Amino acid sequence: MTRPRPRTPESESETRNPTGGGATAMRLIVPLQGVVQGRGGLILGSLIPCALFYFFQLYLKRHRSPKPGSNPTSPSQSSSNLSDLQRSSSRSNLSSRGSIGPVQVSSRASSIAKPNDSPYYIGLDRVSGDPYDRLDNPNGIIQLGLSENRLCFDLIEKWLSENTKDSVMGRDGADLSIGGIAPYQPSDGLMEFKVAMAGFMSQVMGRAVSFDPSQMVLTAGATPALEILCFCLADPGNAFLVPTPYYPGFDRDMRWRTGVELIPVHCRSTDNFIISITALDQAFNQTRKRGIKVRGILISNPSNPVGNLLPRETLYNLLDFAREKNIHIVSDEIFAGSMYGSEEFVSMAEILDMEDIDKNRIHIVYGLSKDLALPGFRVGVIYSFNESVLVAAKKLTRFSSISAPTQRLLISMVSDTRFIQEYIETNKKRIREMHDLFVEGLKQLGIKCAQSCAGLYCWADMSGLISFYSEKGELELWDKLLNIAKINVTPGSACHCIEPGWFRCCFTTLSQEDVVIVIERIRKVAETCKISS
Amino acid sequence: MALNKNQQLLSKIATNDRHGENSPYFDGWKAYDKNPYHPIDNREGVIQMGLAENQLCFDLIQKWIRGNPKASICTAEGVHEFKNIAIFQDYHGFKEFRQAVANFMGKARGGRVTFDPDRIVMSGGATGANETVMFCLANPGDAFLVPSPCYPAFDRDCGWRTGVQLIPVNCDSSNNFLITKAALEAAYERAQQDNINVKGLILANPSNPLGTVLDRDTLRSLVSFINEKKIHLVSDEIYAASVFSTPSFVSVSEIIEEMECDRDLIHIVYSLSKDMGLPGFRIGIVYSYNDAVVNCGRKMSSFGLVSSQTQHLLASMLSDDEFVDNFLKENSERLAKRHSLFTKGLEKVGITCLKSNAGLFVWMDLRRLLKEQTLESEMTLWRVIINEVKLNVSPGSSFHCSEPGWFRVCFANMDDVTVEVALERIRVFVEKQQVKNVTVEVALERIRVFVEKQQVKSKRKFQSNLKLSFTSRKYDESVMSPHMMSPRSPLVQART
């Protein structure tokens, strides 16, 4: 696996405690051992102290949890602040639960401590507590950690006001009525919406790729789409190979409830973080040696967090590899329309359109959260060529269907091809402008970014600013950026990047004036870093 | 690659049967899907009475949505709010939405309890809510006790992806399907003996499929049971506001106010699919008194988040007190009316139902129409009802009912005319059954007359002849026994 997870101060104090207790115990036991050894021989002499030591440790363990900070008299008190999602809340919660009796929640619930350990989530929580606002909170934290696109709402609002309806039910006397939104609908999405989404996806992919609505399953966002695919393709304990750096949310989406492992396959800056088949093969063999079954490869293309595209050649190689090992490929193409470079984006679907073989192992994930900037509407797509996966996935969408009024609202918008064309083009142009502005600003501070041409972020190399070339150094800088510069970026370690010092910065939530402020804030931290190093 | 090789590449979840869609409950749906009834286009089609959907108050909701165009944000009035709504993807949900749902939950329980908006956790329908609770409370292989008959899809919702197993606690008609502590204890003991780790008890109150509400004493005994065993109680209260006559609904949230109880063990599942008749909106709610479950469930919300547009719409709708109060009142009145129309219609043809006052269905007693009191016989009758009577009702076996002959019939997902059509079909069916039996009946009647005459004769002759009357009674019994297991035989009741 990758580097060890960062420890919060709380957990450090917790782990230090038993060793302290152990040392006291040794002071007591060593002379005791001498006494016993003198008379009772070797076996007795080692057995008794060992047992004593064991029980003493047990005693310490039992009495440990109330010590570090948490209040022993009211254990549930510490966890009552639900909205307060600070890094230690879930953990202190669990340790206090452990001390009052048998653990009653599931081990799955206990593992909630994990996702929140990641600086990715810690940062997001910090921003929600103190968000920057030019007028109301100019000293707040600026959000660069969430890949959200706020550049084109004016276009959508304009469309809505021109195509205005009386309500989600359409005009009086129109076909749509309360009967079209209130009752049970097919859980895998309305057919009209699938047709509209298929058209939208073809348009976004920009080339002659066609999508068949009958191969489509709609879910409440890409998050459940990924989880449903994972539930379909792998059993608990199986694994997916994932090129790093990868989207921090994959750990939650693919691993948490499914019990499936994600095996990082490291990519290097020297290759501009493009996956190599050699590394993939190596990871596959190592995983197999550990007795773990590899069920597939999970890629994001365009890549999140790097923002580069997988070349056509690499896609063919991946297909060959998957065929050779008889495993699946899940291709997350959620940023397919958020392009700003001149390179061509090649969807897995396009490769399969031409190669008429072996489609059963390919599954594409898409959604409207990025390319149409509607994350609140929760629209995700599973596009698969595997009939059995589609059948199972359809049944699984009962747990995460899209709200019918939202589907109705989107059908007409997404099917308006002229509007969509205009939207895609303007969106690309605006992302490019923001990208150029942001990257140029970083460049002036001596910070270079990886070559990229898609996504709502750039992948910045700040290794020149870190004091130790390690994860520790990276997290120190991240902490400074969060607490001193007051900007929330995502450190490479949260994306399982093997090279320290890389940060993902999302720029599409900013205005051009904000960019100036952000660069200025980074400059201040960068200067202190240079002085101290 | 060959397809079967690919099949092997799929997970157990994708290939196993725990989605439950191969059960008769879903077969009935398929029969309906193939040939759905339509009052003009397909008058011979199957009438859907297997779907617990409430369409009685659509007009009220429609009127509200039309009257409040701002709330749907895709209108000229609401468009300026579009931006903030569309971008919102926080798994806590809008504060206004949680507040409005908490208020509504309180109102649905007669205002006797209040709910804390910070404990409202969103989920993809009650389906997702039940699964979320299970993910939070139990590990694969752990078990939950379920009083049966129970909602058929509990198996799927609670067990499919979580790996949790459900252990039925059998209830029967001898005490009107009451859940007794003895039955719970017995099921718990059995599970212990089989080395199964029981993590809790899940039940629907008001009950689906029975349409009854749990009385206060039963609830208290349930709460004390789970407290003694230190196991969880998941109370699925999605029909809380679909109670239409006395006794009124008592929520577990009221009970825990009245008695000593470890609140960490109490979890409520709620939804707007039944009480508001909005299943298309996919609103499921987990309301837990356990902080760890709230915390964990909230993170799991990401897998079944409610669309922000829909949250916004409902936040405005449910905050409209006047609308909500009127809706709740009107809804229960209309349900009461429909329930009475339907049950009275059934009574006319001699069919009784378990006495109920909640839900969108009745628990119909067709035990006397079974050839034998077995589950096979129940399935035979059910097939006749689907294929010949063309009604999709759900057999008791799909609700894990141990006693054959009960059927759940939904009555709120259609208009009055369709109800009449359904009742007419049932009447014709029951009469046909009688015609089939008419030869037997005529023969029986003749025999009776004959025997009576004989008795009169012999009485005259010997004043008292025990032997003859004894044989006649024996004769009666042997003729009638196949059809007369229950006192409410069609032969007896149809005559009146």
Short mmCIF file of N, CA, C and O in Angstrom, two decimals, chain B residues 140-229:
data_model
loop_
_atom_site.label_atom_id
_atom_site.label_comp_id
_atom_site.label_asym_id
_atom_site.label_seq_id
_atom_site.Cartn_x
_atom_site.Cartn_y
_atom_site.Cartn_z
N PRO B 140 -22.06 -8.48 8.19
CA PRO B 140 -22.55 -9.62 7.41
C PRO B 140 -22.65 -10.86 8.30
O PRO B 140 -21.74 -11.13 9.09
N GLY B 141 -23.75 -11.56 8.20
CA GLY B 141 -23.95 -12.75 9.02
C GLY B 141 -24.77 -12.49 10.27
O GLY B 141 -25.38 -13.40 10.83
N ASP B 142 -24.79 -11.24 10.75
CA ASP B 142 -25.64 -10.91 11.90
C ASP B 142 -27.10 -10.99 11.50
O ASP B 142 -27.42 -11.03 10.32
N ALA B 143 -27.98 -10.99 12.50
CA ALA B 143 -29.40 -11.17 12.18
C ALA B 143 -30.28 -10.12 12.84
O ALA B 143 -29.92 -9.53 13.85
N PHE B 144 -31.43 -9.90 12.24
CA PHE B 144 -32.50 -9.09 12.82
C PHE B 144 -33.75 -9.94 12.91
O PHE B 144 -34.05 -10.71 12.00
N LEU B 145 -34.47 -9.80 14.01
CA LEU B 145 -35.77 -10.46 14.14
C LEU B 145 -36.83 -9.62 13.43
O LEU B 145 -36.77 -8.39 13.50
N VAL B 146 -37.75 -10.30 12.76
CA VAL B 146 -38.83 -9.58 12.07
C VAL B 146 -40.15 -10.28 12.38
O VAL B 146 -40.33 -11.43 12.01
N PRO B 147 -41.09 -9.60 13.04
CA PRO B 147 -42.40 -10.20 13.22
C PRO B 147 -43.02 -10.44 11.85
O PRO B 147 -43.01 -9.55 11.00
N SER B 148 -43.51 -11.63 11.62
CA SER B 148 -44.14 -11.90 10.32
C SER B 148 -45.63 -12.16 10.54
O SER B 148 -46.01 -12.63 11.60
N PRO B 149 -46.52 -11.86 9.58
CA PRO B 149 -46.21 -11.39 8.23
C PRO B 149 -45.54 -10.01 8.23
O PRO B 149 -45.87 -9.16 9.05
N CYS B 150 -44.58 -9.87 7.28
CA CYS B 150 -43.85 -8.61 7.19
C CYS B 150 -43.72 -8.18 5.74
O CYS B 150 -43.98 -8.95 4.83
N TYR B 151 -43.29 -6.95 5.55
CA TYR B 151 -43.10 -6.38 4.21
C TYR B 151 -42.13 -7.25 3.39
O TYR B 151 -41.03 -7.55 3.84
N PRO B 152 -42.56 -7.70 2.19
CA PRO B 152 -41.75 -8.68 1.44
C PRO B 152 -40.35 -8.18 1.09
O PRO B 152 -39.42 -8.97 1.02
N ALA B 153 -40.20 -6.89 0.84
CA ALA B 153 -38.91 -6.41 0.37
C ALA B 153 -37.93 -6.12 1.51
O ALA B 153 -36.82 -5.67 1.26
N PHE B 154 -38.34 -6.41 2.76
CA PHE B 154 -37.37 -6.29 3.86
C PHE B 154 -36.13 -7.13 3.56
O PHE B 154 -35.02 -6.74 3.86
N ASP B 155 -36.35 -8.31 2.98
CA ASP B 155 -35.23 -9.19 2.66
C ASP B 155 -34.22 -8.49 1.77
O ASP B 155 -33.03 -8.54 2.01
N ARG B 156 -34.76 -7.83 0.73
CA ARG B 156 -33.87 -7.14 -0.21
C ARG B 156 -33.24 -5.92 0.47
O ARG B 156 -32.03 -5.73 0.43
N ASP B 157 -34.10 -5.10 1.09
CA ASP B 157 -33.61 -3.84 1.63
C ASP B 157 -32.59 -4.05 2.74
O ASP B 157 -31.61 -3.34 2.84
N CYS B 158 -32.88 -5.02 3.60
CA CYS B 158 -32.03 -5.18 4.77
C CYS B 158 -30.91 -6.18 4.56
O CYS B 158 -29.92 -6.15 5.29
N GLY B 159 -31.09 -7.09 3.59
CA GLY B 159 -30.13 -8.18 3.54
C GLY B 159 -29.26 -8.31 2.31
O GLY B 159 -28.18 -8.88 2.38
N TRP B 160 -29.74 -7.76 1.19
CA TRP B 160 -29.08 -8.11 -0.07
C TRP B 160 -27.61 -7.69 -0.09
O TRP B 160 -26.70 -8.49 -0.26
N ARG B 161 -27.38 -6.41 0.10
CA ARG B 161 -26.00 -5.95 0.00
C ARG B 161 -25.29 -5.97 1.35
O ARG B 161 -24.06 -6.00 1.41
N THR B 162 -26.06 -5.96 2.44
CA THR B 162 -25.43 -5.89 3.76
C THR B 162 -25.00 -7.26 4.26
O THR B 162 -24.15 -7.35 5.14
N GLY B 163 -25.63 -8.32 3.72
CA GLY B 163 -25.32 -9.67 4.21
C GLY B 163 -25.96 -9.97 5.55
O GLY B 163 -25.61 -10.95 6.21
N VAL B 164 -26.91 -9.14 5.96
CA VAL B 164 -27.62 -9.37 7.22
C VAL B 164 -28.77 -10.35 6.96
O VAL B 164 -29.38 -10.34 5.89
N GLN B 165 -29.04 -11.24 7.90
CA GLN B 165 -30.16 -12.17 7.71
C GLN B 165 -31.34 -11.79 8.59
O GLN B 165 -31.17 -11.22 9.66
N LEU B 166 -32.53 -12.13 8.10
CA LEU B 166 -33.74 -11.82 8.85
C LEU B 166 -34.33 -13.11 9.40
O LEU B 166 -34.43 -14.12 8.69
N ILE B 167 -34.70 -13.07 10.66
CA ILE B 167 -35.31 -14.25 11.30
C ILE B 167 -36.77 -13.93 11.61
O ILE B 167 -37.05 -13.03 12.40
N PRO B 168 -37.71 -14.64 10.97
CA PRO B 168 -39.12 -14.32 11.22
C PRO B 168 -39.57 -14.72 12.63
O PRO B 168 -39.13 -15.73 13.16
N VAL B 169 -40.40 -13.88 13.20
CA VAL B 169 -41.07 -14.20 14.47
C VAL B 169 -42.54 -14.40 14.09
O VAL B 169 -43.24 -13.44 13.76
N ASN B 170 -42.97 -15.65 14.09
CA ASN B 170 -44.30 -15.94 13.53
C ASN B 170 -45.44 -15.46 14.40
O ASN B 170 -45.49 -15.73 15.59
N CYS B 171 -46.35 -14.72 13.77
CA CYS B 171 -47.57 -14.31 14.44
C CYS B 171 -48.73 -14.90 13.64
O CYS B 171 -48.59 -15.09 12.42
N ASP B 172 -49.87 -15.17 14.28
CA ASP B 172 -50.97 -15.75 13.52
C ASP B 172 -52.32 -15.17 13.94
O ASP B 172 -52.41 -14.34 14.84
N SER B 173 -53.35 -15.63 13.25
CA SER B 173 -54.66 -15.01 13.42
C SER B 173 -55.31 -15.34 14.76
O SER B 173 -56.28 -14.71 15.14
N SER B 174 -54.76 -16.32 15.48
CA SER B 174 -55.41 -16.71 16.73
C SER B 174 -55.52 -15.54 17.70
O SER B 174 -56.45 -15.46 18.48
N ASN B 175 -54.54 -14.62 17.66
CA ASN B 175 -54.65 -13.43 18.50
C ASN B 175 -54.56 -12.16 17.66
O ASN B 175 -53.98 -11.16 18.07
N ASN B 176 -55.09 -12.22 16.43
CA ASN B 176 -55.06 -11.09 15.50
C ASN B 176 -53.64 -10.63 15.18
O ASN B 176 -53.36 -9.46 15.06
N PHE B 177 -52.74 -11.58 15.05
CA PHE B 177 -51.36 -11.32 14.63
C PHE B 177 -50.61 -10.41 15.60
O PHE B 177 -49.72 -9.67 15.21
N LEU B 178 -50.98 -10.44 16.87
CA LEU B 178 -50.25 -9.65 17.86
C LEU B 178 -48.83 -10.19 18.03
O LEU B 178 -48.61 -11.39 17.93
N ILE B 179 -47.91 -9.29 18.30
CA ILE B 179 -46.54 -9.72 18.56
C ILE B 179 -46.41 -9.95 20.06
O ILE B 179 -46.57 -9.02 20.85
N THR B 180 -46.15 -11.17 20.46
CA THR B 180 -46.05 -11.45 21.89
C THR B 180 -44.59 -11.56 22.29
O THR B 180 -43.73 -11.92 21.50
N LYS B 181 -44.35 -11.24 23.55
CA LYS B 181 -42.98 -11.32 24.05
C LYS B 181 -42.50 -12.77 24.03
O LYS B 181 -41.32 -13.04 23.78
N ALA B 182 -43.43 -13.69 24.26
CA ALA B 182 -43.06 -15.11 24.26
C ALA B 182 -42.53 -15.53 22.89
O ALA B 182 -41.50 -16.22 22.79
N ALA B 183 -43.20 -15.07 21.83
CA ALA B 183 -42.76 -15.42 20.48
C ALA B 183 -41.39 -14.81 20.20
O ALA B 183 -40.51 -15.45 19.59
N LEU B 184 -41.20 -13.58 20.65
CA LEU B 184 -39.90 -12.92 20.46
C LEU B 184 -38.80 -13.68 21.19
O LEU B 184 -37.75 -13.97 20.63
N GLU B 185 -39.09 -14.01 22.45
CA GLU B 185 -38.10 -14.75 23.25
C GLU B 185 -37.73 -16.05 22.57
O GLU B 185 -36.57 -16.41 22.47
N ALA B 186 -38.77 -16.75 22.08
CA ALA B 186 -38.54 -18.06 21.46
C ALA B 186 -37.64 -17.91 20.24
O ALA B 186 -36.66 -18.66 20.08
N ALA B 187 -37.94 -16.92 19.40
CA ALA B 187 -37.13 -16.72 18.19
C ALA B 187 -35.71 -16.33 18.56
O ALA B 187 -34.74 -16.80 17.94
N TYR B 188 -35.60 -15.51 19.60
CA TYR B 188 -34.27 -15.08 20.04
C TYR B 188 -33.46 -16.27 20.56
O TYR B 188 -32.30 -16.46 20.20
N GLU B 189 -34.11 -17.09 21.38
CA GLU B 189 -33.44 -18.26 21.94
C GLU B 189 -32.96 -19.18 20.84
O GLU B 189 -31.84 -19.69 20.85
N ARG B 190 -33.85 -19.41 19.87
CA ARG B 190 -33.51 -20.32 18.78
C ARG B 190 -32.28 -19.81 18.03
O ARG B 190 -31.37 -20.57 17.72
N ALA B 191 -32.27 -18.52 17.79
CA ALA B 191 -31.13 -17.94 17.08
C ALA B 191 -29.85 -18.11 17.90
O ALA B 191 -28.79 -18.45 17.37
N GLN B 192 -29.97 -17.91 19.22
CA GLN B 192 -28.81 -18.07 20.09
C GLN B 192 -28.27 -19.50 19.98
O GLN B 192 -27.08 -19.71 19.90
N GLN B 193 -29.22 -20.45 20.00
CA GLN B 193 -28.81 -21.85 19.92
C GLN B 193 -28.10 -22.15 18.60
O GLN B 193 -27.18 -22.95 18.56
N ASP B 194 -28.57 -21.49 17.55
CA ASP B 194 -27.93 -21.70 16.24
C ASP B 194 -26.68 -20.85 16.08
O ASP B 194 -26.14 -20.75 14.97
N ASN B 195 -26.25 -20.23 17.17
CA ASN B 195 -25.05 -19.40 17.12
C ASN B 195 -25.15 -18.22 16.19
O ASN B 195 -24.17 -17.82 15.55
N ILE B 196 -26.35 -17.66 16.07
CA ILE B 196 -26.53 -16.48 15.23
C ILE B 196 -26.53 -15.26 16.12
O ILE B 196 -27.18 -15.24 17.16
N ASN B 197 -25.78 -14.26 15.72
CA ASN B 197 -25.69 -13.03 16.49
C ASN B 197 -26.87 -12.12 16.15
O ASN B 197 -26.92 -11.54 15.07
N VAL B 198 -27.83 -12.04 17.06
CA VAL B 198 -29.01 -11.19 16.80
C VAL B 198 -28.68 -9.76 17.18
O VAL B 198 -28.35 -9.47 18.33
N LYS B 199 -28.75 -8.85 16.20
CA LYS B 199 -28.40 -7.47 16.46
C LYS B 199 -29.62 -6.59 16.72
O LYS B 199 -29.47 -5.46 17.16
N GLY B 200 -30.79 -7.08 16.39
CA GLY B 200 -31.93 -6.21 16.63
C GLY B 200 -33.24 -6.78 16.17
O GLY B 200 -33.35 -7.94 15.76
N LEU B 201 -34.23 -5.91 16.25
CA LEU B 201 -35.60 -6.24 15.87
C LEU B 201 -36.06 -5.14 14.92
O LEU B 201 -35.90 -3.96 15.21
N ILE B 202 -36.59 -5.54 13.77
CA ILE B 202 -37.12 -4.53 12.85
C ILE B 202 -38.58 -4.83 12.62
O ILE B 202 -38.98 -6.00 12.50
N LEU B 203 -39.41 -3.80 12.62
CA LEU B 203 -40.83 -4.02 12.36
C LEU B 203 -41.44 -2.78 11.76
O LEU B 203 -40.90 -1.68 11.87
N ALA B 204 -42.56 -3.00 11.09
CA ALA B 204 -43.28 -1.88 10.50
C ALA B 204 -44.48 -1.57 11.38
O ALA B 204 -45.30 -2.43 11.67
N ASN B 205 -44.58 -0.32 11.81
CA ASN B 205 -45.70 0.14 12.62
C ASN B 205 -46.14 1.50 12.11
O ASN B 205 -45.36 2.44 12.15
N PRO B 206 -47.34 1.65 11.56
CA PRO B 206 -48.39 0.68 11.32
C PRO B 206 -47.90 -0.47 10.44
O PRO B 206 -47.04 -0.27 9.61
N SER B 207 -48.50 -1.63 10.68
CA SER B 207 -47.98 -2.82 10.02
C SER B 207 -48.31 -2.86 8.54
O SER B 207 -49.40 -2.55 8.11
N ASN B 208 -47.31 -3.25 7.78
CA ASN B 208 -47.50 -3.66 6.41
C ASN B 208 -47.20 -5.15 6.43
O ASN B 208 -46.11 -5.53 6.82
N PRO B 209 -48.10 -6.05 6.13
CA PRO B 209 -49.34 -5.93 5.36
C PRO B 209 -50.62 -5.85 6.18
O PRO B 209 -51.69 -5.81 5.58
N LEU B 210 -50.57 -5.82 7.52
CA LEU B 210 -51.81 -6.02 8.28
C LEU B 210 -52.69 -4.77 8.30
O LEU B 210 -53.91 -4.86 8.41
N GLY B 211 -52.07 -3.58 8.22
CA GLY B 211 -52.86 -2.35 8.31
C GLY B 211 -53.31 -2.04 9.72
O GLY B 211 -54.24 -1.27 9.91
N THR B 212 -52.64 -2.65 10.69
CA THR B 212 -52.99 -2.39 12.09
C THR B 212 -51.89 -1.56 12.74
O THR B 212 -50.78 -1.50 12.25
N VAL B 213 -52.24 -0.92 13.86
CA VAL B 213 -51.22 -0.20 14.62
C VAL B 213 -50.92 -0.97 15.90
O VAL B 213 -51.78 -1.66 16.43
N LEU B 214 -49.68 -0.86 16.36
CA LEU B 214 -49.32 -1.53 17.60
C LEU B 214 -49.88 -0.75 18.78
O LEU B 214 -49.79 0.48 18.81
N ASP B 215 -50.45 -1.48 19.74
CA ASP B 215 -50.98 -0.78 20.92
C ASP B 215 -49.84 -0.46 21.87
O ASP B 215 -48.74 -0.99 21.78
N ARG B 216 -50.13 0.44 22.78
CA ARG B 216 -49.13 0.94 23.71
C ARG B 216 -48.45 -0.18 24.51
O ARG B 216 -47.23 -0.18 24.66
N ASP B 217 -49.25 -1.13 24.99
CA ASP B 217 -48.68 -2.20 25.82
C ASP B 217 -47.70 -3.04 25.02
O ASP B 217 -46.63 -3.41 25.52
N THR B 218 -48.10 -3.38 23.79
CA THR B 218 -47.20 -4.17 22.95
C THR B 218 -45.90 -3.41 22.72
O THR B 218 -44.80 -3.97 22.83
N LEU B 219 -46.02 -2.13 22.41
CA LEU B 219 -44.82 -1.33 22.17
C LEU B 219 -43.91 -1.31 23.39
O LEU B 219 -42.71 -1.47 23.28
N ARG B 220 -44.54 -1.14 24.55
CA ARG B 220 -43.74 -1.12 25.78
C ARG B 220 -43.03 -2.44 25.99
O ARG B 220 -41.87 -2.49 26.40
N SER B 221 -43.73 -3.53 25.68
CA SER B 221 -43.09 -4.83 25.89
C SER B 221 -41.96 -5.05 24.87
O SER B 221 -40.94 -5.63 25.18
N LEU B 222 -42.15 -4.52 23.66
CA LEU B 222 -41.09 -4.62 22.66
C LEU B 222 -39.86 -3.84 23.11
O LEU B 222 -38.73 -4.32 23.04
N VAL B 223 -40.10 -2.62 23.59
CA VAL B 223 -38.98 -1.79 24.02
C VAL B 223 -38.27 -2.43 25.21
O VAL B 223 -37.04 -2.44 25.27
N SER B 224 -39.04 -3.01 26.12
CA SER B 224 -38.36 -3.63 27.25
C SER B 224 -37.62 -4.90 26.81
O SER B 224 -36.55 -5.20 27.30
N PHE B 225 -38.18 -5.58 25.82
CA PHE B 225 -37.49 -6.77 25.29
C PHE B 225 -36.13 -6.41 24.71
O PHE B 225 -35.11 -7.01 25.06
N ILE B 226 -36.11 -5.39 23.83
CA ILE B 226 -34.82 -5.07 23.20
C ILE B 226 -33.84 -4.48 24.21
O ILE B 226 -32.63 -4.63 24.08
N ASN B 227 -34.38 -3.84 25.24
CA ASN B 227 -33.51 -3.32 26.29
C ASN B 227 -32.86 -4.43 27.10
O ASN B 227 -31.68 -4.37 27.42
N GLU B 228 -33.67 -5.44 27.40
CA GLU B 228 -33.13 -6.58 28.16
C GLU B 228 -32.03 -7.27 27.37
O GLU B 228 -31.01 -7.67 27.92
N LYS B 229 -32.30 -7.44 26.08
CA LYS B 229 -31.33 -8.19 25.27
C LYS B 229 -30.20 -7.30 24.77
O LYS B 229 -29.28 -7.78 24.14
#
